[in-house]
Amino acid sequence: MSSSTYIPKSNQYSAIPQAEEAAEEDIDDTRSANTLIPEPPRDKKTNSRSAQYSKLNTSEEFDFGGEEEEEGRIGEGEGEEIELETLDNLDYEVDIEEEEAASTISTTIIGSSNMKMAFMNMTNSILGAGIIGQPLAFKNSGFLGGILVMILLTMLIDWTLCLIVRNSILAQRAKSYQDTVKYCFGLPGKIVLLLAISSFAYGGCMAFCVIIGDTIPHVLKTFIPQSVTSGGWAWLFHRNTIIVVFTCCISYPLSLNRDISKLAKASAFALFGMLVIVVLTVARAPYVSSDLRGTIAKHEWFINYNIFQGISVISFALVCHHNTMFIYQSMKNPSLAKFTKLTHFSCSISMVFCMIMGLNGFVNFGNLTKGNILNNFKSNDNWINVARFCFGLNMLTTFPLEIFVVRDVIKDILLTRKVKREGVSSASDLELSTKQHFIITSILVFSSMSVSLFTCNLGMILELIGATSASLMAYIIPPMCYYKLSWLQLDWASVTKQERRTFILSKAVPSIACILFGFTVMFISSGMTIRDAILNKDTSDHCVVD
């Protein structure tokens, strides 16, 4: 947003009732950006929220590289200005003449990430630790079932990611995911989301440190002469030493950044590492010895009875909803149209990576497929050791993205009083002091790292938290907010049959179906995790390197 437009008092806006049509709900990326006039004082005789909005059309077309968008202001009374914020053709209509613009002024760009940088961050956020578990997902779902589940879940994840940004716009330009939920469901709803986000992200940080300790030491011992690794320097190659050194020297400095766009280069490196992992795994799997290969039953080529376990694994791998608003706000001149295109690209690329990894691993290892596909290869496979090393480094660069999320949750809690005192809309408008930022980041990094020093397998706790948190963040809360916000946009006292039918078919039914699906996945996944823990099915020693 590069400029603001002032409209004289004589040309004050007039509210135009919403006339929602089903065909208008799809956002056309080639259309000009639209600008939303914030809600004027409501007429006591008017019950419709839709009669309080209007939009300003600009002539600028959407550009993938990120062109500057216009932002207008209109005057209302002496010295009073109402800022117009961009909105990409959602549910409102307006017709304000260009000649009403009196002057333009520069405005501050929200973020500094171009589309390529934002793409790196979002794709890296999706392609985390979950990708190495995709062969197991296909084993549980079946060959055909895995393909269908992967495609359907990618589409669902794509939709709910866009819903988070769409909801924030409908919720009076909420600055964060939690602000949107608070707008819809009050403080209780916000608390539930904060718990889900913090547990998912912080649990991810602990898991990343565990993975670092389980991959990098093994790789170093393979490529460094035994005379070095077993002599007086042997302590440098111990699991805990490697975790501390790599976390403190790589993840910690990256986590101290305030601007998530500065992690774009690290994310690009992580994506390159992920490409190496996929290529090496696909290339080496057909050549493993016969004793490592399993068999595939006839029914496993179609749809397996453990398909819900496969859904859980794929869902956990694709969920990145807790990072959505950070990435959106890091973009130059963010708009819903830009973010929608970004999400389509990121989700599509992620699906391709996961599909290749899943199909390749399942076809080659069959019923012997493990949760970590890299563990299906021998420890002396040098090419796979390169993949293991890249995977460990990938975790080091994904770690800071999760720290951003947890730190924002803590900021939201700490600055609650300051928000009321300074009269700002949310904690997202405030920044932690340098001292607070340093202390909170340090505590989060070193506490999550410390957990990995005492355990090699977070087991049931992380799986349980992951199942509940991921389902809440991705499948339950976004459609619940969208349903409520869409409901509030209609004037039910004068709604037509066509508007009612459009609302039910295009908004209510998809939202309710997604919510029910989320609860189903959450309960079934949690039940399976608890069942496996009670039956002690996972008895392997995760600290064993060789």
Coordinates of C-alpha atoms in Angstrom, one line a residue:
M1 CA 0.0 0.0 0.0
S2 CA 1.8 3.0 -1.2
S3 CA -0.6 5.9 -1.0
S4 CA -3.8 7.2 0.6
T5 CA -6.7 9.0 -1.0
Y6 CA -8.7 11.8 0.7
I7 CA -12.3 12.5 -0.2
P8 CA -13.9 15.8 0.7
K9 CA -16.7 15.9 3.3
S10 CA -19.2 16.6 0.6
N11 CA -18.5 13.3 -1.0
Q12 CA -19.0 11.2 2.1
Y13 CA -19.7 7.5 1.6
S14 CA -23.1 5.9 1.6
A15 CA -23.7 2.3 2.7
I16 CA -24.8 0.0 0.0
P17 CA -26.6 -3.2 1.0
Q18 CA -24.9 -6.5 0.3
A19 CA -26.3 -8.4 -2.6
E20 CA -24.5 -11.7 -2.4
E21 CA -24.6 -14.1 -5.3
A22 CA -23.0 -17.6 -5.4
A23 CA -21.0 -16.8 -8.5
E24 CA -19.4 -13.7 -6.8
E25 CA -17.8 -15.7 -4.0
D26 CA -14.9 -16.9 -6.1
I27 CA -12.2 -14.3 -6.1
D28 CA -10.9 -13.3 -9.5
D29 CA -7.1 -12.6 -9.2
T30 CA -7.2 -10.5 -12.4
R31 CA -9.7 -8.1 -11.1
S32 CA -8.6 -4.8 -9.5
A33 CA -8.0 -4.7 -5.8
N34 CA -10.9 -3.3 -3.7
T35 CA -10.8 -1.1 -0.6
L36 CA -13.0 -1.5 2.4
I37 CA -14.6 1.4 4.3
P38 CA -14.6 0.5 8.0
E39 CA -17.9 0.2 9.7
P40 CA -19.8 3.5 10.2
P41 CA -22.0 4.0 13.2
R42 CA -24.9 1.6 13.0
D43 CA -28.4 2.9 12.5
K44 CA -30.5 1.7 15.4
K45 CA -33.3 0.8 13.0
T46 CA -31.0 -1.4 10.9
N47 CA -30.3 -5.0 11.9
S48 CA -28.2 -5.8 8.9
R49 CA -24.4 -5.7 9.1
S50 CA -24.3 -5.8 5.3
A51 CA -25.8 -2.4 5.1
Q52 CA -22.7 -0.8 6.7
Y53 CA -20.1 -1.6 4.2
S54 CA -18.9 -0.2 0.8
K55 CA -15.9 -0.5 -1.3
L56 CA -13.5 1.6 -3.3
N57 CA -12.5 0.2 -6.7
T58 CA -9.0 0.9 -7.9
S59 CA -7.6 0.3 -11.4
E60 CA -4.6 -1.8 -10.4
E61 CA -4.5 -5.4 -11.5
F62 CA -3.1 -8.2 -9.3
D63 CA 0.5 -8.9 -9.9
F64 CA 2.3 -12.1 -8.8
G65 CA 5.5 -10.1 -8.1
G66 CA 3.7 -7.8 -5.8
E67 CA 2.8 -4.3 -7.0
E68 CA 1.8 -1.5 -4.6
E69 CA -1.9 -1.3 -3.9
E70 CA -3.8 1.9 -3.1
E71 CA -5.2 2.8 0.3
G72 CA -7.7 5.6 0.6
R73 CA -9.0 7.9 3.3
I74 CA -12.1 9.9 3.5
G75 CA -12.7 12.9 5.7
E76 CA -15.6 13.1 8.0
G77 CA -15.7 16.2 10.1
E78 CA -12.8 18.4 11.0
G79 CA -9.6 16.5 11.3
E80 CA -11.4 13.2 11.3
E81 CA -10.2 10.6 8.8
I82 CA -11.4 7.1 8.2
E83 CA -8.8 4.8 6.7
L84 CA -9.8 2.5 3.8
E85 CA -8.1 -0.9 3.8
T86 CA -7.8 -3.2 0.8
L87 CA -10.2 -6.1 0.4
D88 CA -10.2 -8.3 -2.6
N89 CA -13.8 -8.5 -3.8
L90 CA -15.3 -10.6 -1.0
D91 CA -19.0 -10.0 -0.4
Y92 CA -19.6 -6.3 -0.8
E93 CA -20.3 -3.8 -3.6
V94 CA -19.5 -0.1 -4.0
D95 CA -19.3 2.6 -6.6
I96 CA -17.1 5.5 -5.7
E97 CA -15.9 7.8 -8.6
E98 CA -12.2 8.3 -9.2
E99 CA -12.7 12.1 -9.3
E100 CA -13.6 12.0 -5.6
A101 CA -9.9 11.4 -4.8
A102 CA -8.5 14.7 -3.6
S103 CA -4.9 13.8 -2.9
T104 CA -2.6 11.0 -2.2
I105 CA 0.0 10.4 0.5
S106 CA 2.5 7.6 1.2
T107 CA 1.7 4.9 3.6
T108 CA 3.9 2.3 5.3
I109 CA 4.2 -1.1 3.7
I110 CA 3.2 -3.8 6.1
G111 CA 5.9 -6.4 5.2
S112 CA 9.0 -6.7 3.1
S113 CA 8.6 -10.2 1.6
N114 CA 8.0 -10.5 -2.1
M115 CA 6.0 -13.5 -3.3
K116 CA 9.0 -15.7 -3.8
M117 CA 10.2 -15.1 -0.2
A118 CA 6.7 -15.7 1.2
F119 CA 6.5 -18.9 -0.9
M120 CA 9.8 -20.1 0.6
N121 CA 8.5 -19.5 4.2
M122 CA 5.1 -21.1 3.6
T123 CA 6.4 -24.2 1.8
N124 CA 9.1 -24.7 4.4
S125 CA 6.5 -24.4 7.1
I126 CA 4.4 -27.2 5.5
L127 CA 7.3 -29.5 4.5
G128 CA 8.6 -30.2 7.9
A129 CA 9.2 -33.5 9.8
G130 CA 6.0 -35.0 8.5
I131 CA 7.3 -35.7 5.0
I132 CA 9.4 -38.7 6.1
G133 CA 6.3 -40.3 7.5
Q134 CA 4.3 -40.2 4.3
P135 CA 5.2 -43.8 3.3
L136 CA 3.6 -45.0 6.5
A137 CA 0.5 -42.9 5.7
F138 CA 0.3 -44.8 2.3
K139 CA 0.8 -48.1 4.1
N140 CA -2.1 -47.3 6.4
S141 CA -4.3 -45.9 3.7
G142 CA -3.5 -48.2 0.8
F143 CA -2.0 -47.3 -2.5
L144 CA -5.2 -45.9 -4.1
G145 CA -6.6 -44.7 -0.7
G146 CA -3.4 -42.8 0.0
I147 CA -3.5 -40.9 -3.4
L148 CA -7.2 -39.9 -2.8
V149 CA -6.6 -38.9 0.8
M150 CA -3.5 -36.8 -0.2
I151 CA -5.3 -34.9 -2.9
L152 CA -8.5 -34.3 -0.8
L153 CA -6.6 -33.2 2.3
T154 CA -4.4 -30.8 0.3
M155 CA -7.5 -29.2 -1.1
L156 CA -9.0 -28.9 2.4
I157 CA -5.8 -27.5 3.9
D158 CA -5.6 -25.0 1.0
W159 CA -9.2 -23.9 1.6
T160 CA -8.8 -23.5 5.4
L161 CA -5.5 -21.6 5.1
C162 CA -7.3 -19.0 2.9
L163 CA -10.2 -19.0 5.3
I164 CA -7.9 -17.7 8.1
V165 CA -7.0 -14.6 6.0
R166 CA -10.6 -14.2 4.7
N167 CA -11.9 -14.4 8.3
S168 CA -9.4 -11.8 9.5
I169 CA -10.8 -9.4 6.9
L170 CA -14.4 -10.1 7.8
A171 CA -13.6 -9.7 11.5
Q172 CA -12.8 -6.0 11.1
R173 CA -9.2 -6.5 9.9
A174 CA -8.1 -8.7 12.8
K175 CA -4.3 -8.6 13.0
S176 CA -3.8 -12.3 14.0
Y177 CA -5.5 -15.7 14.0
Q178 CA -6.2 -15.4 17.7
D179 CA -7.8 -11.9 17.3
T180 CA -10.2 -13.3 14.7
V181 CA -11.2 -16.1 17.0
K182 CA -11.7 -13.6 19.9
Y183 CA -13.9 -11.5 17.6
C184 CA -16.1 -14.5 16.8
F185 CA -16.2 -16.5 20.1
G186 CA -14.8 -14.1 22.7
L187 CA -12.1 -14.8 25.3
P188 CA -12.9 -18.5 25.8
G189 CA -12.5 -19.2 22.0
K190 CA -9.2 -17.3 22.0
I191 CA -7.9 -19.3 25.0
V192 CA -8.7 -22.6 23.3
L193 CA -6.8 -21.5 20.1
L194 CA -3.8 -20.2 22.1
L195 CA -3.5 -23.5 23.8
A196 CA -3.7 -25.4 20.5
I197 CA -1.2 -23.1 18.8
S198 CA 1.3 -23.0 21.6
S199 CA 1.2 -26.8 22.2
F200 CA 1.5 -27.6 18.6
A201 CA 4.4 -25.2 17.9
Y202 CA 6.3 -25.8 21.1
G203 CA 5.8 -29.6 20.7
G204 CA 7.2 -29.2 17.2
C205 CA 10.3 -27.4 18.5
M206 CA 11.0 -30.3 20.9
A207 CA 10.5 -32.8 18.1
F208 CA 12.9 -31.0 15.9
C209 CA 15.6 -31.1 18.5
V210 CA 15.0 -34.8 19.0
I211 CA 15.4 -35.3 15.2
I212 CA 18.6 -33.3 15.2
G213 CA 20.0 -35.6 17.8
D214 CA 18.9 -38.7 16.0
T215 CA 20.3 -37.8 12.6
I216 CA 23.3 -35.5 12.6
P217 CA 25.6 -37.5 15.1
H218 CA 25.1 -40.6 13.1
V219 CA 26.0 -38.9 9.9
L220 CA 29.1 -37.2 11.4
K221 CA 30.4 -40.6 12.7
T222 CA 30.0 -42.1 9.3
F223 CA 32.0 -39.5 7.4
I224 CA 34.6 -38.6 10.0
P225 CA 37.4 -41.1 10.7
Q226 CA 36.9 -43.3 13.6
S227 CA 40.3 -42.2 15.1
V228 CA 38.7 -38.8 15.6
T229 CA 35.2 -39.9 16.8
S230 CA 36.4 -42.5 19.2
G231 CA 39.5 -40.7 20.6
G232 CA 39.7 -37.8 23.0
W233 CA 37.3 -35.8 20.9
A234 CA 34.6 -38.4 21.1
W235 CA 32.5 -36.3 23.4
L236 CA 32.0 -33.8 20.6
F237 CA 30.1 -36.4 18.7
H238 CA 27.7 -37.4 21.4
R239 CA 24.0 -36.9 20.8
N240 CA 23.5 -34.2 23.4
T241 CA 26.6 -32.3 22.5
I242 CA 25.5 -32.2 18.8
I243 CA 22.0 -31.0 19.9
V244 CA 23.4 -28.1 22.0
V245 CA 26.0 -27.0 19.5
F246 CA 23.8 -27.0 16.4
T247 CA 20.8 -25.5 18.2
C248 CA 22.8 -22.7 19.8
C249 CA 24.8 -21.9 16.7
I250 CA 22.1 -22.1 14.0
S251 CA 18.5 -22.2 15.3
Y252 CA 19.0 -19.8 18.2
P253 CA 20.4 -16.9 16.2
L254 CA 17.7 -17.4 13.5
S255 CA 15.0 -17.4 16.2
L256 CA 16.1 -14.0 17.5
N257 CA 14.9 -12.3 14.3
R258 CA 11.8 -10.2 14.8
D259 CA 11.0 -10.2 11.1
I260 CA 9.9 -13.5 9.7
S261 CA 10.8 -12.4 6.1
K262 CA 14.5 -12.5 7.1
L263 CA 14.1 -16.3 7.4
A264 CA 13.4 -16.6 3.7
K265 CA 17.0 -17.5 2.8
A266 CA 17.1 -20.1 5.5
S267 CA 13.8 -21.4 4.3
A268 CA 15.2 -21.6 0.7
F269 CA 18.1 -23.6 2.0
A270 CA 15.7 -25.9 3.9
L271 CA 13.6 -26.5 0.8
F272 CA 16.7 -27.3 -1.2
G273 CA 17.6 -29.8 1.5
M274 CA 14.1 -31.3 1.3
L275 CA 14.5 -31.7 -2.4
V276 CA 17.8 -33.6 -1.8
I277 CA 16.1 -35.9 0.7
V278 CA 13.3 -36.7 -1.7
V279 CA 15.6 -37.3 -4.7
L280 CA 18.1 -39.5 -2.8
T281 CA 15.3 -41.5 -1.2
V282 CA 13.6 -42.1 -4.5
A283 CA 16.9 -42.9 -6.2
R284 CA 18.1 -45.4 -3.6
A285 CA 15.0 -47.2 -2.6
P286 CA 14.8 -49.5 -5.7
Y287 CA 18.3 -50.7 -5.0
V288 CA 18.1 -51.8 -1.4
S289 CA 18.8 -55.4 -0.5
S290 CA 16.0 -57.9 -0.7
D291 CA 16.0 -58.5 3.1
L292 CA 14.9 -54.9 3.5
R293 CA 11.9 -55.2 1.2
G294 CA 8.5 -56.1 2.3
T295 CA 5.4 -57.3 0.6
I296 CA 2.1 -55.6 -0.4
A297 CA -1.1 -57.4 0.2
K298 CA -3.8 -57.3 -2.5
H299 CA -6.2 -55.1 -0.5
E300 CA -3.3 -52.6 0.2
W301 CA -3.2 -51.7 -3.4
F302 CA -6.7 -50.2 -3.0
I303 CA -8.0 -48.8 0.3
N304 CA -6.7 -50.2 3.6
Y305 CA -8.8 -50.5 6.8
N306 CA -6.3 -48.3 8.7
I307 CA -7.1 -45.3 6.4
F308 CA -7.9 -43.0 9.4
Q309 CA -4.3 -43.5 10.7
G310 CA -3.1 -42.4 7.3
I311 CA -5.3 -39.3 7.4
S312 CA -3.8 -38.4 10.8
V313 CA -0.2 -38.7 9.4
I314 CA -0.9 -36.7 6.3
S315 CA -2.9 -34.0 8.2
F316 CA -0.1 -33.5 10.7
A317 CA 2.4 -33.1 7.8
L318 CA 0.4 -30.5 5.9
V319 CA -0.9 -28.3 8.8
C320 CA 0.8 -24.9 9.0
H321 CA -2.1 -22.7 10.0
H322 CA -0.4 -21.3 13.1
N323 CA 2.1 -19.5 10.7
T324 CA -0.5 -18.2 8.3
M325 CA -1.0 -14.6 9.5
F326 CA 2.7 -14.2 10.1
I327 CA 3.4 -15.0 6.5
Y328 CA 0.5 -12.9 5.2
Q329 CA 1.6 -9.9 7.1
S330 CA 5.2 -10.3 6.0
M331 CA 4.1 -9.8 2.4
K332 CA 4.5 -6.5 0.5
N333 CA 1.1 -5.0 0.1
P334 CA -0.8 -8.1 1.2
S335 CA -4.1 -9.0 -0.2
L336 CA -6.4 -12.0 -0.2
A337 CA -5.9 -12.6 -3.9
K338 CA -2.1 -12.6 -3.5
F339 CA -2.3 -14.9 -0.5
T340 CA -4.7 -17.3 -2.3
K341 CA -2.3 -17.7 -5.2
L342 CA 0.6 -18.1 -2.8
T343 CA -1.3 -20.8 -0.9
H344 CA -2.2 -22.7 -4.1
F345 CA 1.4 -22.8 -5.2
S346 CA 2.7 -23.8 -1.8
C347 CA 0.1 -26.5 -1.1
S348 CA 0.5 -27.9 -4.7
I349 CA 4.3 -28.2 -4.4
S350 CA 4.0 -29.7 -0.9
M351 CA 1.5 -32.3 -2.1
V352 CA 3.9 -33.3 -5.0
F353 CA 6.8 -33.8 -2.6
C354 CA 4.7 -35.8 -0.1
M355 CA 3.1 -37.9 -2.8
I356 CA 6.5 -38.8 -4.4
M357 CA 7.9 -39.7 -1.0
G358 CA 4.9 -41.7 0.1
L359 CA 4.4 -43.7 -3.0
N360 CA 8.1 -44.5 -3.5
G361 CA 8.6 -45.6 0.1
F362 CA 5.4 -47.8 0.2
V363 CA 6.0 -49.5 -3.1
N364 CA 9.6 -50.4 -2.2
F365 CA 9.3 -51.4 1.4
G366 CA 5.7 -52.6 1.6
N367 CA 4.6 -53.9 5.0
L368 CA 8.1 -53.2 6.4
T369 CA 7.6 -49.4 6.0
K370 CA 8.7 -47.5 9.1
G371 CA 7.4 -44.3 10.5
N372 CA 10.7 -42.6 9.5
I373 CA 11.4 -43.8 5.9
L374 CA 15.1 -43.1 6.3
N375 CA 15.3 -45.8 9.0
N376 CA 14.4 -48.4 6.3
F377 CA 17.8 -47.9 4.8
K378 CA 21.1 -49.4 6.2
S379 CA 23.2 -47.2 8.4
N380 CA 26.2 -47.5 6.0
D381 CA 24.3 -46.2 3.0
N382 CA 26.4 -43.0 2.4
W383 CA 23.8 -41.4 0.0
I384 CA 21.1 -41.8 2.6
N385 CA 23.4 -40.4 5.2
V386 CA 23.6 -37.3 3.1
A387 CA 19.7 -37.2 3.2
R388 CA 19.8 -37.7 6.9
F389 CA 22.2 -34.8 7.3
C390 CA 20.0 -32.6 5.1
F391 CA 17.0 -33.6 7.1
G392 CA 18.7 -32.6 10.4
L393 CA 19.6 -29.2 8.9
N394 CA 16.1 -28.8 7.7
M395 CA 14.9 -29.1 11.2
L396 CA 17.4 -26.5 12.4
T397 CA 15.9 -23.9 9.9
T398 CA 12.3 -24.9 10.5
F399 CA 12.7 -24.5 14.3
P400 CA 12.7 -20.7 14.2
L401 CA 9.3 -20.6 12.4
E402 CA 7.8 -22.4 15.4
I403 CA 9.5 -20.1 17.9
F404 CA 7.9 -17.1 16.1
V405 CA 4.5 -18.6 16.8
V406 CA 5.0 -19.5 20.5
R407 CA 6.6 -16.1 21.1
D408 CA 3.6 -14.3 19.6
V409 CA 1.2 -16.3 21.9
I410 CA 3.3 -15.2 25.0
K411 CA 3.3 -11.6 23.7
D412 CA -0.5 -11.7 23.4
I413 CA -0.7 -12.8 27.1
L414 CA 2.0 -10.4 28.5
L415 CA 0.8 -7.3 26.7
T416 CA -2.9 -7.7 27.6
R417 CA -2.9 -4.8 30.1
K418 CA -0.8 -2.6 27.8
V419 CA -3.3 -3.1 25.0
K420 CA -6.1 -1.7 27.3
R421 CA -3.9 1.1 28.6
E422 CA -2.8 2.3 25.1
G423 CA -6.1 1.8 23.5
V424 CA -4.9 -0.3 20.6
S425 CA -7.0 -3.0 19.0
S426 CA -4.8 -6.0 19.8
A427 CA -1.3 -7.1 21.0
S428 CA -0.3 -7.5 17.3
D429 CA -0.1 -3.7 17.2
L430 CA 2.6 -3.7 19.9
E431 CA 6.1 -5.0 20.1
L432 CA 8.0 -6.6 22.9
S433 CA 10.9 -4.6 24.2
T434 CA 14.4 -5.8 23.2
K435 CA 14.9 -7.2 26.7
Q436 CA 11.6 -9.1 26.7
H437 CA 12.2 -10.4 23.1
F438 CA 15.6 -11.7 24.1
I439 CA 14.5 -13.3 27.3
I440 CA 11.4 -15.0 25.9
T441 CA 13.2 -16.3 22.9
S442 CA 16.1 -17.7 25.0
I443 CA 13.7 -19.4 27.4
L444 CA 11.7 -21.0 24.5
V445 CA 14.8 -22.2 22.6
F446 CA 16.7 -23.6 25.5
S447 CA 13.7 -25.2 27.3
S448 CA 12.6 -27.0 24.2
M449 CA 16.2 -28.1 23.5
S450 CA 16.6 -29.3 27.1
V451 CA 13.6 -31.7 26.7
S452 CA 15.4 -33.4 23.8
L453 CA 18.5 -34.0 26.0
F454 CA 16.6 -36.2 28.4
T455 CA 14.4 -38.1 26.0
C456 CA 14.7 -39.6 22.5
N457 CA 11.0 -40.2 21.9
L458 CA 8.3 -37.8 23.0
G459 CA 5.9 -40.6 22.2
M460 CA 2.2 -40.5 23.2
I461 CA 2.2 -36.9 24.5
L462 CA 3.4 -35.3 21.3
E463 CA 1.2 -37.5 19.1
L464 CA -1.8 -36.7 21.3
I465 CA -1.1 -33.0 21.3
G466 CA -0.4 -33.0 17.6
A467 CA -3.7 -34.8 16.8
T468 CA -5.8 -32.5 18.8
S469 CA -4.0 -29.2 18.0
A470 CA -3.7 -29.8 14.3
S471 CA -7.4 -30.7 14.0
L472 CA -8.5 -27.7 16.0
M473 CA -6.3 -25.3 14.0
A474 CA -6.9 -26.6 10.6
Y475 CA -10.3 -28.3 10.4
I476 CA -12.4 -27.0 13.2
I477 CA -11.8 -23.4 14.1
P478 CA -11.4 -21.7 10.6
P479 CA -14.7 -23.0 9.3
M480 CA -16.5 -22.2 12.6
C481 CA -15.3 -18.6 12.3
Y482 CA -16.2 -18.4 8.6
Y483 CA -19.7 -19.8 9.3
K484 CA -20.4 -17.3 12.0
L485 CA -19.0 -14.3 10.2
S486 CA -20.9 -15.2 7.0
W487 CA -24.1 -15.6 9.1
L488 CA -23.6 -12.1 10.5
Q489 CA -23.2 -10.6 7.0
L490 CA -26.8 -11.5 6.0
D491 CA -29.8 -9.5 6.9
W492 CA -32.1 -12.4 7.9
A493 CA -35.1 -10.1 8.2
S494 CA -35.1 -9.4 4.5
V495 CA -33.0 -12.2 3.0
T496 CA -34.3 -13.7 -0.3
K497 CA -34.6 -17.4 -1.1
Q498 CA -31.7 -17.2 -3.4
E499 CA -29.5 -15.6 -0.8
R500 CA -30.5 -18.2 1.8
R501 CA -29.9 -21.1 -0.6
T502 CA -26.5 -19.6 -1.6
F503 CA -25.5 -19.3 2.1
I504 CA -26.5 -22.9 2.9
L505 CA -24.9 -24.5 -0.1
S506 CA -21.7 -22.5 -0.5
K507 CA -20.9 -21.6 3.1
A508 CA -22.9 -23.5 5.8
V509 CA -22.6 -27.0 4.3
P510 CA -18.9 -26.9 3.5
S511 CA -18.1 -25.4 6.9
I512 CA -20.2 -27.9 8.9
A513 CA -18.8 -30.8 6.9
C514 CA -15.2 -29.7 7.6
I515 CA -15.9 -29.2 11.3
L516 CA -17.4 -32.7 11.6
F517 CA -14.4 -34.1 9.7
G518 CA -12.0 -32.3 12.1
F519 CA -13.6 -33.8 15.2
T520 CA -13.7 -37.2 13.7
V521 CA -9.9 -37.1 12.9
M522 CA -9.2 -35.7 16.3
F523 CA -11.0 -38.4 18.3
I524 CA -10.0 -41.3 16.2
S525 CA -6.3 -40.3 16.1
S526 CA -6.2 -39.6 19.8
G527 CA -7.9 -43.0 20.5
M528 CA -5.4 -44.8 18.3
T529 CA -2.5 -43.1 20.1
I530 CA -3.8 -44.0 23.5
R531 CA -4.6 -47.6 22.4
D532 CA -1.1 -48.1 21.1
A533 CA 0.4 -46.6 24.3
I534 CA -1.6 -49.0 26.5
L535 CA -0.7 -52.0 24.3
N536 CA 3.0 -50.9 24.4
K537 CA 3.2 -51.3 20.6
D538 CA 6.2 -48.9 20.4
T539 CA 9.0 -50.6 22.2
S540 CA 11.9 -49.6 20.0
D541 CA 14.8 -47.7 21.4
H542 CA 14.9 -44.4 19.7
C543 CA 18.3 -43.5 21.1
V544 CA 20.1 -46.3 19.3
V545 CA 22.1 -44.7 16.4
D546 CA 23.6 -47.8 14.7

